[in-house]
């Protein structure tokens, strides 16, 4: 964004008003104010989302798509209304391209089982990176073993950057699918999806994008990116858990067989065979997460109401400030220093293991994540057994970054 | 709460963590197991030499883990030497109880457990109990002839 835009977004962003929307943030932990810096794992929920879900259960709940009574009609309207909100949020061409699922892991498995396993041929190549979350590695290993696909990967640089030239080197005429993270959950590295989509399509390959760590930090326009599949999850964008989204281009989803079979995804069923419902129902078997989808819609409206540009500017300021403060700690090394990254900071401290770091700073009310972050190959690539990760969200402040730094001082006292 | 931290990270623990005993592979090992902590970030390999009477002649460990898991592994390899399989497994039971009990039990009449008492501070940090018990689960798996261990089995 331009400097002028950045300044404008910064000056109108009222983090205290935003914090007041999140009931849990006023909690104390071990007698200290809660400093929640684990948004990468899951984000807290604003009252607007909590209230939307409560109102569903209190006044508009019934199963969807199947009742001929008013209450069911209202529930269906709210549920399908959430789908429209998601379509607008991603700027998808049609609502048929928005499929609700449980989470990103389920979405990637859906693409693996319905697209890679059924549409691709043995010997076709799938390319991922060594930065991926296990959910974007394991399903492809399963497909490699089951369908005879060839699985290759791009390695990130020592700084945790993604280089498109390295991807280009791996592409062959047999490459049919590239599946990449939009933003690294460990390092915050942003992958240039638009450029990758162009490269993929030039070589006759499709592009699947894991946007779990992206949609809360930047506007995502799937038509502009021109990706073929895009996944994100509700609980990381201030919505409830149990709801994830698959965006897929209609012509691709049309050509895929169903993932899960059951009610709602069929047109007709006999004991001999069944026929499938139209999109998106074909991929939504059984009773969906009704209140969760509606909660997701409320979360996306909340975020859009504040404005993703403003959120991004606020978070980048936090990232720069926290990075600078952390760099002053003896023996602290930041893992992942790409120039283009979101507000995620993974680090190691000499002589102190992430488990110990997080236990100690928990006493000061600071919540961070310790371990592999479901990215064991990346840990190996970066030469570390584990990291501690602080991930900043829309309601975090510079004061909280200071609290983190002060708490790490206590770690230094114990592990000197 | 600060007292809990001080109790967890006593000097002995930090010492074992910084300078673990038996941090090597047993030379004529006939048992080996790798243990992973589901609270991910600890990975330990325990090697043992068990004689024909089922007595542990030598125990050692390698790997990477937090101060608690490294200290516990270090102490475990010292204590199990000379123990039979039954004695080692029984000690693990008692150690596990010590790490998880709510009561303020006095273990001073149990010679082995007294040495491990420094780790009992982990009681105040339930999530870290797995760090303390991982080396023991791994040792037990090795004794049983299995190659992989977790604290969940």
XYZ file of C-alpha atoms in Angstrom:
569
model
C 0.000 0.000 0.000
C 1.071 3.625 -0.479
C 2.579 5.639 2.372
C -0.428 7.959 2.367
C -2.837 5.047 2.611
C -0.751 3.531 5.411
C -0.795 6.778 7.426
C -4.518 7.193 6.891
C -5.285 3.618 7.933
C -3.064 3.981 10.981
C -4.654 7.207 12.164
C -8.248 5.979 11.967
C -7.550 2.577 13.535
C -8.856 2.541 17.111
C -7.398 -0.561 18.718
C -8.926 0.186 22.114
C -12.414 0.332 20.668
C -11.709 -2.947 18.905
C -10.406 -4.560 22.100
C -13.641 -3.555 23.842
C -15.503 -5.744 21.339
C -13.650 -8.873 22.563
C -14.966 -9.993 25.982
C -12.157 -12.478 26.682
C -9.422 -9.858 26.459
C -10.379 -8.343 29.798
C -9.450 -11.589 31.555
C -6.521 -12.019 33.922
C -4.097 -14.922 33.906
C -2.007 -15.629 37.023
C -3.123 -12.211 38.236
C -1.797 -10.470 35.131
C -3.707 -9.044 32.151
C -4.128 -11.552 29.353
C -1.610 -10.911 26.579
C -2.881 -13.155 23.808
C -0.230 -13.595 21.133
C -1.268 -16.959 19.729
C -3.671 -15.766 17.038
C -1.936 -17.972 14.488
C -3.291 -20.984 16.339
C -6.752 -19.497 16.791
C -8.159 -16.019 17.258
C -10.516 -14.624 19.880
C -14.121 -13.732 19.022
C -15.829 -10.336 19.102
C -19.193 -9.899 20.771
C -20.745 -9.451 17.337
C -19.879 -13.049 16.417
C -20.896 -14.448 19.801
C -24.200 -12.564 19.664
C -24.930 -13.683 16.093
C -24.520 -17.329 17.078
C -26.499 -16.913 20.274
C -29.326 -15.242 18.345
C -29.438 -18.171 15.939
C -29.869 -20.647 18.754
C -32.332 -18.397 20.577
C -34.585 -17.400 17.694
C -33.774 -18.863 14.284
C -32.505 -22.380 14.616
C -33.737 -25.358 12.658
C -32.131 -27.738 10.231
C -31.500 -26.153 6.858
C -32.622 -27.088 3.336
C -35.189 -29.560 4.472
C -38.063 -27.969 6.339
C -41.294 -26.677 4.880
C -41.942 -24.516 7.892
C -41.057 -20.914 8.536
C -38.383 -21.490 11.132
C -36.495 -23.744 8.781
C -36.820 -21.183 5.978
C -35.316 -18.511 8.220
C -32.436 -20.759 9.268
C -31.764 -21.645 5.635
C -31.804 -17.965 4.685
C -29.227 -17.161 7.381
C -27.018 -20.102 6.424
C -27.142 -19.334 2.702
C -26.749 -15.671 3.532
C -23.421 -16.565 5.133
C -22.383 -18.205 1.877
C -23.142 -14.956 0.047
C -21.014 -13.055 2.548
C -18.098 -15.430 1.934
C -18.530 -15.099 -1.832
C -18.312 -11.305 -1.563
C -15.420 -11.512 0.881
C -13.341 -13.563 -1.573
C -14.833 -11.906 -4.661
C -15.741 -15.289 -6.118
C -17.668 -15.193 -9.378
C -20.551 -17.279 -8.122
C -21.915 -18.612 -4.829
C -21.713 -22.114 -6.317
C -17.968 -21.854 -5.952
C -18.156 -21.559 -2.148
C -18.232 -24.876 -0.255
C -18.498 -25.034 3.532
C -16.422 -27.664 5.355
C -15.055 -28.213 8.847
C -11.626 -26.559 8.552
C -8.743 -26.091 6.109
C -7.418 -29.589 6.791
C -10.721 -31.034 5.606
C -10.748 -28.697 2.578
C -7.287 -29.764 1.457
C -8.237 -33.400 1.914
C -11.345 -32.758 -0.180
C -9.192 -31.462 -3.038
C -6.734 -34.324 -2.552
C -9.392 -37.049 -2.559
C -11.774 -35.576 -5.129
C -9.416 -33.798 -7.483
C -5.936 -35.288 -7.170
C -7.083 -38.851 -6.654
C -9.824 -38.873 -9.285
C -9.009 -36.290 -11.937
C -5.200 -36.610 -12.006
C -3.466 -39.686 -13.474
C -0.705 -41.891 -12.023
C 2.595 -40.261 -12.854
C 1.158 -36.731 -12.698
C 3.181 -34.378 -10.535
C 2.112 -32.363 -7.509
C 4.423 -29.645 -6.162
C 4.350 -28.255 -2.609
C 7.007 -26.494 -0.478
C 8.936 -27.445 2.640
C 7.291 -24.497 4.430
C 3.897 -26.166 4.427
C 1.712 -27.050 7.391
C 1.277 -30.818 7.738
C -2.270 -30.443 6.385
C -0.753 -29.427 3.042
C 1.808 -32.229 3.046
C 0.226 -35.391 4.435
C -2.813 -35.553 2.096
C -0.475 -35.368 -0.907
C 1.687 -38.146 0.504
C -1.456 -40.227 0.866
C -2.360 -39.498 -2.772
C 1.173 -40.248 -3.900
C 0.945 -43.659 -2.256
C -2.627 -44.374 -3.309
C -2.802 -42.911 -6.795
C 0.848 -43.092 -7.887
C 1.249 -39.324 -8.145
C 4.741 -37.871 -7.995
C 5.245 -35.421 -5.119
C 7.964 -32.749 -5.341
C 8.734 -29.718 -3.225
C 10.352 -26.300 -3.429
C 12.688 -25.435 -0.605
C 12.515 -22.008 0.990
C 15.684 -19.955 1.443
C 17.639 -19.729 4.704
C 15.702 -16.537 5.429
C 12.424 -18.352 4.896
C 11.677 -16.722 1.561
C 9.864 -18.304 -1.345
C 11.554 -17.915 -4.701
C 9.340 -18.386 -7.736
C 12.403 -19.229 -9.850
C 12.941 -22.291 -7.672
C 9.374 -23.390 -8.333
C 9.803 -22.802 -12.074
C 12.824 -25.119 -12.074
C 10.706 -27.987 -10.743
C 7.833 -27.693 -13.207
C 7.673 -30.251 -16.013
C 4.993 -31.148 -18.585
C 3.751 -33.706 -16.034
C 3.104 -31.076 -13.352
C -0.642 -30.890 -12.900
C -1.162 -29.372 -9.459
C 0.732 -26.919 -7.296
C -0.440 -26.577 -3.685
C 1.075 -23.746 -1.676
C 0.525 -21.811 1.495
C -0.402 -18.162 0.992
C 1.292 -17.228 4.282
C 3.669 -19.446 6.321
C 2.166 -20.219 9.725
C 5.637 -20.378 11.263
C 7.418 -17.463 9.628
C 4.705 -15.211 8.195
C 6.344 -15.378 4.757
C 3.916 -14.189 2.065
C 3.958 -16.227 -1.149
C 3.227 -14.295 -4.404
C 0.144 -16.286 -5.315
C -0.854 -14.209 -8.351
C 2.520 -14.773 -9.991
C 2.476 -18.458 -9.075
C -1.004 -18.863 -10.607
C 0.225 -17.325 -13.834
C 3.250 -19.637 -13.890
C 1.115 -22.683 -13.077
C -1.398 -21.949 -15.824
C 1.329 -21.291 -18.394
C 2.396 -24.883 -17.797
C -1.062 -26.419 -17.715
C -1.140 -26.905 -13.960
C -3.759 -25.911 -11.408
C -3.081 -23.969 -8.215
C -4.460 -24.824 -4.751
C -3.840 -22.216 -2.044
C -3.851 -22.715 1.724
C -5.039 -19.329 2.952
C -5.456 -20.279 6.618
C -2.950 -17.629 7.754
C -3.706 -15.062 5.045
C -7.330 -13.892 4.949
C -7.154 -12.096 8.305
C -4.060 -10.106 7.327
C -4.770 -8.932 3.772
C -7.607 -8.621 1.256
C -7.928 -11.780 -0.835
C -9.565 -11.568 -4.274
C -9.677 -15.050 -5.783
C -10.533 -13.772 -9.276
C -7.621 -11.360 -9.218
C -5.278 -14.067 -7.906
C -6.781 -16.487 -10.437
C -6.056 -19.468 -8.187
C -8.068 -22.597 -8.903
C -8.763 -23.560 -5.289
C -8.485 -21.471 -2.115
C -8.989 -22.595 1.479
C -9.464 -20.694 4.705
C -10.862 -21.358 8.167
C -13.267 -19.411 10.356
C -11.600 -19.755 13.732
C -8.465 -17.889 12.691
C -10.400 -14.887 11.345
C -12.224 -14.175 14.600
C -15.057 -16.598 13.795
C -16.059 -19.874 15.416
C -14.187 -23.153 15.050
C -15.749 -25.965 13.041
C -16.250 -23.973 9.825
C -13.905 -23.789 6.864
C -14.294 -22.687 3.271
C -13.253 -24.135 -0.056
C -13.354 -21.800 -3.025
C -13.066 -23.705 -6.300
C -13.621 -22.634 -9.889
C -17.009 -23.964 -10.931
C -15.742 -25.938 -13.912
C -13.239 -27.775 -11.704
C -15.738 -28.549 -8.945
C -18.213 -29.736 -11.602
C -15.689 -32.256 -12.911
C -14.877 -33.648 -9.447
C -16.714 -36.565 -7.823
C -18.107 -36.001 -4.319
C -15.846 -36.231 -1.263
C -18.298 -37.330 1.408
C -21.503 -39.147 0.542
C -24.815 -38.830 2.330
C -27.820 -36.575 2.563
C -28.113 -33.160 0.882
C -25.423 -33.889 -1.696
C -27.720 -36.150 -3.724
C -30.579 -35.611 -6.168
C -31.878 -39.157 -6.059
C -30.953 -42.394 -4.311
C -31.924 -45.966 -5.108
C -30.369 -49.096 -3.700
C -28.442 -49.393 -6.947
C -27.107 -45.902 -7.491
C -27.340 -42.223 -6.627
C -27.135 -38.987 -8.576
C -25.521 -35.836 -7.297
C -26.907 -32.457 -6.326
C -25.716 -29.311 -8.056
C -22.909 -27.135 -6.704
C -22.180 -26.345 -3.974
C -24.444 -28.928 -2.313
C -22.575 -31.789 -4.034
C -19.747 -31.223 -1.554
C -21.820 -30.565 1.567
C -23.020 -33.917 2.863
C -25.152 -34.095 5.980
C -26.253 -31.420 8.380
C -23.785 -28.554 8.035
C -22.288 -26.463 10.867
C -25.272 -24.098 10.760
C -24.588 -21.649 13.584
C -20.870 -21.797 12.788
C -21.405 -20.722 9.182
C -23.591 -17.860 10.370
C -20.922 -16.964 12.944
C -18.328 -16.943 10.165
C -20.490 -14.552 8.174
C -20.681 -12.243 11.189
C -16.891 -12.425 11.620
C -16.240 -11.527 7.981
C -18.639 -8.588 8.186
C -16.930 -7.438 11.386
C -13.497 -7.599 9.787
C -14.676 -5.967 6.568
C -16.383 -3.250 8.584
C -13.090 -2.319 10.198
C -11.264 -2.785 6.916
C -8.495 -5.200 6.083
C -6.224 -2.423 4.877
C -6.403 -0.787 8.294
C -5.866 -4.090 10.054
C -2.850 -4.823 7.841
C -1.301 -1.427 8.548
C -1.794 -1.868 12.297
C -0.283 -5.354 12.250
C 2.728 -4.370 10.135
C 3.473 -1.595 12.593
C 3.307 -4.155 15.414
C 5.511 -6.549 13.463
C 8.180 -3.913 12.877
C 8.060 -2.716 16.493
C 8.124 -6.186 18.024
C 10.893 -7.353 15.687
C 13.000 -4.390 16.689
C 12.379 -4.944 20.425
C 13.058 -8.678 20.223
C 16.302 -8.133 18.355
C 17.681 -6.457 21.469
C 17.443 -9.679 23.490
C 20.706 -11.581 23.883
C 20.831 -14.896 22.111
C 17.447 -14.492 20.426
C 17.264 -15.490 16.766
C 14.255 -14.823 14.571
C 13.355 -17.654 12.199
C 11.895 -16.279 8.983
C 13.030 -12.826 7.928
C 11.451 -12.463 4.496
C 10.934 -8.811 3.528
C 7.268 -9.507 2.777
C 5.667 -11.152 5.781
C 2.670 -10.920 8.098
C 2.747 -10.243 11.849
C 4.121 -13.634 12.883
C 7.448 -13.917 14.689
C 9.048 -17.304 15.367
C 12.216 -17.285 17.382
C 14.721 -19.354 19.316
C 16.658 -18.373 22.448
C 20.072 -19.785 23.223
C 19.914 -22.188 26.132
C 16.133 -22.030 26.498
C 13.713 -24.459 24.874
C 10.346 -23.187 23.603
C 8.434 -25.278 26.181
C 10.335 -23.597 28.985
C 10.005 -20.163 27.407
C 6.257 -20.478 27.080
C 5.768 -21.886 30.599
C 7.757 -19.009 32.089
C 6.077 -16.218 30.149
C 2.668 -17.776 30.793
C 3.245 -16.713 34.396
C 3.253 -13.135 33.105
C -0.035 -13.752 31.273
C 1.628 -14.020 27.849
C 0.294 -16.687 25.460
C 2.523 -17.925 22.658
C 2.956 -21.243 20.874
C 5.902 -23.601 21.316
C 6.977 -26.575 19.241
C 6.861 -27.635 15.588
C 3.703 -25.711 14.666
C 2.656 -28.726 12.543
C 5.623 -28.035 10.301
C 8.284 -30.621 11.119
C 9.915 -30.451 7.642
C 10.286 -26.682 8.011
C 11.897 -27.085 11.435
C 14.400 -29.450 9.864
C 14.974 -27.083 6.919
C 15.684 -24.162 9.253
C 17.913 -26.342 11.459
C 15.953 -25.938 14.670
C 14.209 -28.572 16.794
C 11.358 -26.220 17.679
C 10.515 -22.524 17.910
C 8.470 -20.179 20.043
C 5.938 -18.255 17.977
C 4.219 -14.940 18.735
C 1.446 -14.056 16.267
C -0.183 -10.629 16.416
C -3.793 -9.942 15.476
C -6.082 -6.997 15.011
C -6.538 -6.328 18.746
C -2.904 -6.567 19.847
C -0.915 -3.500 20.910
C 2.635 -2.218 21.220
C 2.217 -2.461 24.996
C 1.640 -6.181 24.591
C 4.818 -6.474 22.547
C 6.600 -4.741 25.454
C 5.059 -7.219 27.886
C 6.348 -10.094 25.769
C 9.855 -8.652 25.711
C 9.850 -8.042 29.482
C 8.619 -11.593 30.107
C 11.427 -12.978 27.957
C 13.794 -11.152 30.292
C 12.639 -13.518 33.044
C 13.525 -16.448 30.809
C 17.041 -15.024 30.504
C 17.280 -14.793 34.307
C 16.453 -18.477 34.723
C 18.354 -19.732 31.677
C 21.465 -17.608 31.611
C 3.038 -18.356 41.203
C 6.654 -17.325 41.036
C 7.322 -19.937 43.747
C 5.897 -22.573 41.411
C 8.329 -21.498 38.704
C 11.225 -21.591 41.123
C 10.184 -25.040 42.255
C 9.928 -26.277 38.672
C 13.247 -24.820 37.570
C 15.424 -25.719 40.536
C 19.174 -25.515 40.204
C 19.442 -29.314 39.922
C 17.042 -29.365 36.967
C 18.838 -26.549 35.180
C 22.139 -28.286 35.823
C 20.961 -31.595 34.392
C 19.415 -29.758 31.476
C 22.592 -27.854 30.626
C 24.898 -30.795 31.263
C 22.900 -33.992 30.867
C 24.383 -37.236 32.176
C 24.728 -40.197 29.794
C 24.108 -37.985 26.755
C 25.357 -40.559 24.271
C 24.395 -43.821 22.631
C 25.015 -47.042 24.564
C 27.806 -48.847 22.732
C 26.543 -52.395 22.819
C 22.888 -51.420 22.979
C 20.327 -54.149 22.470
C 17.290 -51.944 23.006
C 16.426 -48.649 21.373
C 13.322 -46.497 21.211
C 12.477 -42.980 20.021
C 9.971 -40.908 21.965
C 7.978 -37.922 20.701
C 6.131 -35.533 22.990
C 2.608 -34.753 21.758
C 3.235 -31.285 23.226
C 5.542 -31.181 20.269
C 9.133 -30.110 20.359
C 10.781 -32.896 22.367
C 12.364 -35.872 20.647
C 14.471 -38.362 22.579
C 16.241 -41.602 21.656
C 16.864 -43.983 24.553
C 19.375 -46.806 24.157
C 19.808 -49.615 26.693
C 21.992 -52.613 27.217
C 19.971 -55.293 29.009
C 21.712 -58.502 30.102
C 20.339 -62.056 29.963
C 18.897 -61.690 33.477
C 16.850 -58.714 32.309
C 18.953 -56.211 34.258
C 19.774 -52.844 32.722
C 23.549 -52.699 32.428
C 23.748 -49.346 30.717
C 21.281 -46.622 29.775
C 21.827 -43.470 27.742
C 19.900 -40.947 25.676
C 20.300 -38.472 22.822
C 17.919 -35.977 21.331
C 16.563 -32.542 21.783
C 14.080 -31.365 24.310
C 13.084 -28.848 26.924
C 14.863 -28.476 30.265
C 12.323 -30.753 31.992
C 12.549 -33.582 29.487
C 16.353 -33.408 29.318
C 16.704 -33.335 33.121
C 14.261 -36.204 33.519
C 16.074 -38.243 30.850
C 19.409 -37.519 32.470
C 18.199 -38.659 35.903
C 16.376 -41.646 34.444
C 19.522 -43.013 32.798
C 21.391 -42.747 36.104
C 18.694 -44.394 38.184
C 17.689 -47.350 35.993
C 21.203 -48.733 35.739
C 21.348 -51.954 37.714
C 17.568 -52.291 37.852
C 15.626 -55.223 36.472
C 12.879 -54.578 33.960
C 10.236 -55.087 36.643
C 11.983 -52.677 39.010
C 12.362 -50.038 36.290
C 8.702 -50.261 35.309
C 7.610 -50.106 38.929
C 9.744 -47.012 39.496
C 8.154 -45.369 36.468
C 4.689 -45.994 37.945
C 5.683 -44.312 41.180
C 7.390 -41.445 39.361
C 4.297 -40.894 37.234
C 2.155 -40.811 40.355
C 4.481 -38.300 41.955
C 4.188 -36.018 38.922
C 0.422 -36.118 38.823
C -0.810 -36.437 42.402
C -2.779 -33.619 43.944
C -1.687 -34.540 47.430
C 1.388 -33.371 49.252
C 2.814 -36.872 49.655
C 6.157 -37.394 51.378
C 8.371 -39.591 49.225
C 11.484 -39.362 51.378
C 11.327 -43.002 52.469
C 11.549 -44.099 48.821
C 15.238 -43.809 47.998
C 14.876 -43.749 44.243
C 11.916 -41.416 44.209
C 13.697 -39.066 46.575
C 16.309 -38.460 43.882
C 13.513 -37.706 41.401
C 11.630 -35.417 43.758
C 13.218 -32.363 42.158
C 10.938 -32.978 39.189
C 7.761 -32.994 41.262
C 7.363 -29.254 40.681
C 5.848 -30.270 37.383
C 2.633 -31.057 39.254
C 1.748 -27.366 39.104
C 2.138 -27.390 35.342
C -0.017 -30.266 34.070
C 0.831 -29.580 30.441
C 4.530 -30.205 31.247
C 3.987 -33.579 32.920
C 4.411 -35.159 29.493
C 7.844 -33.551 29.259
C 8.867 -35.219 32.517
C 7.413 -38.636 31.678
C 8.500 -38.824 28.020
C 11.978 -40.271 28.737
C 10.391 -42.903 30.992
C 7.759 -43.882 28.416
C 10.577 -44.155 25.911
C 12.693 -46.274 28.266
C 9.712 -48.543 28.894
C 9.064 -48.923 25.166
C 12.720 -49.818 24.683
C 12.492 -52.450 27.431
C 9.414 -53.927 25.713
C 11.346 -54.122 22.448
C 9.309 -51.397 20.705
C 10.995 -48.743 18.587
C 8.668 -45.749 19.064
C 7.028 -44.293 22.117
C 4.665 -41.505 23.004
C 3.163 -40.452 26.295
C -0.278 -41.397 24.994
C 0.123 -45.171 24.907
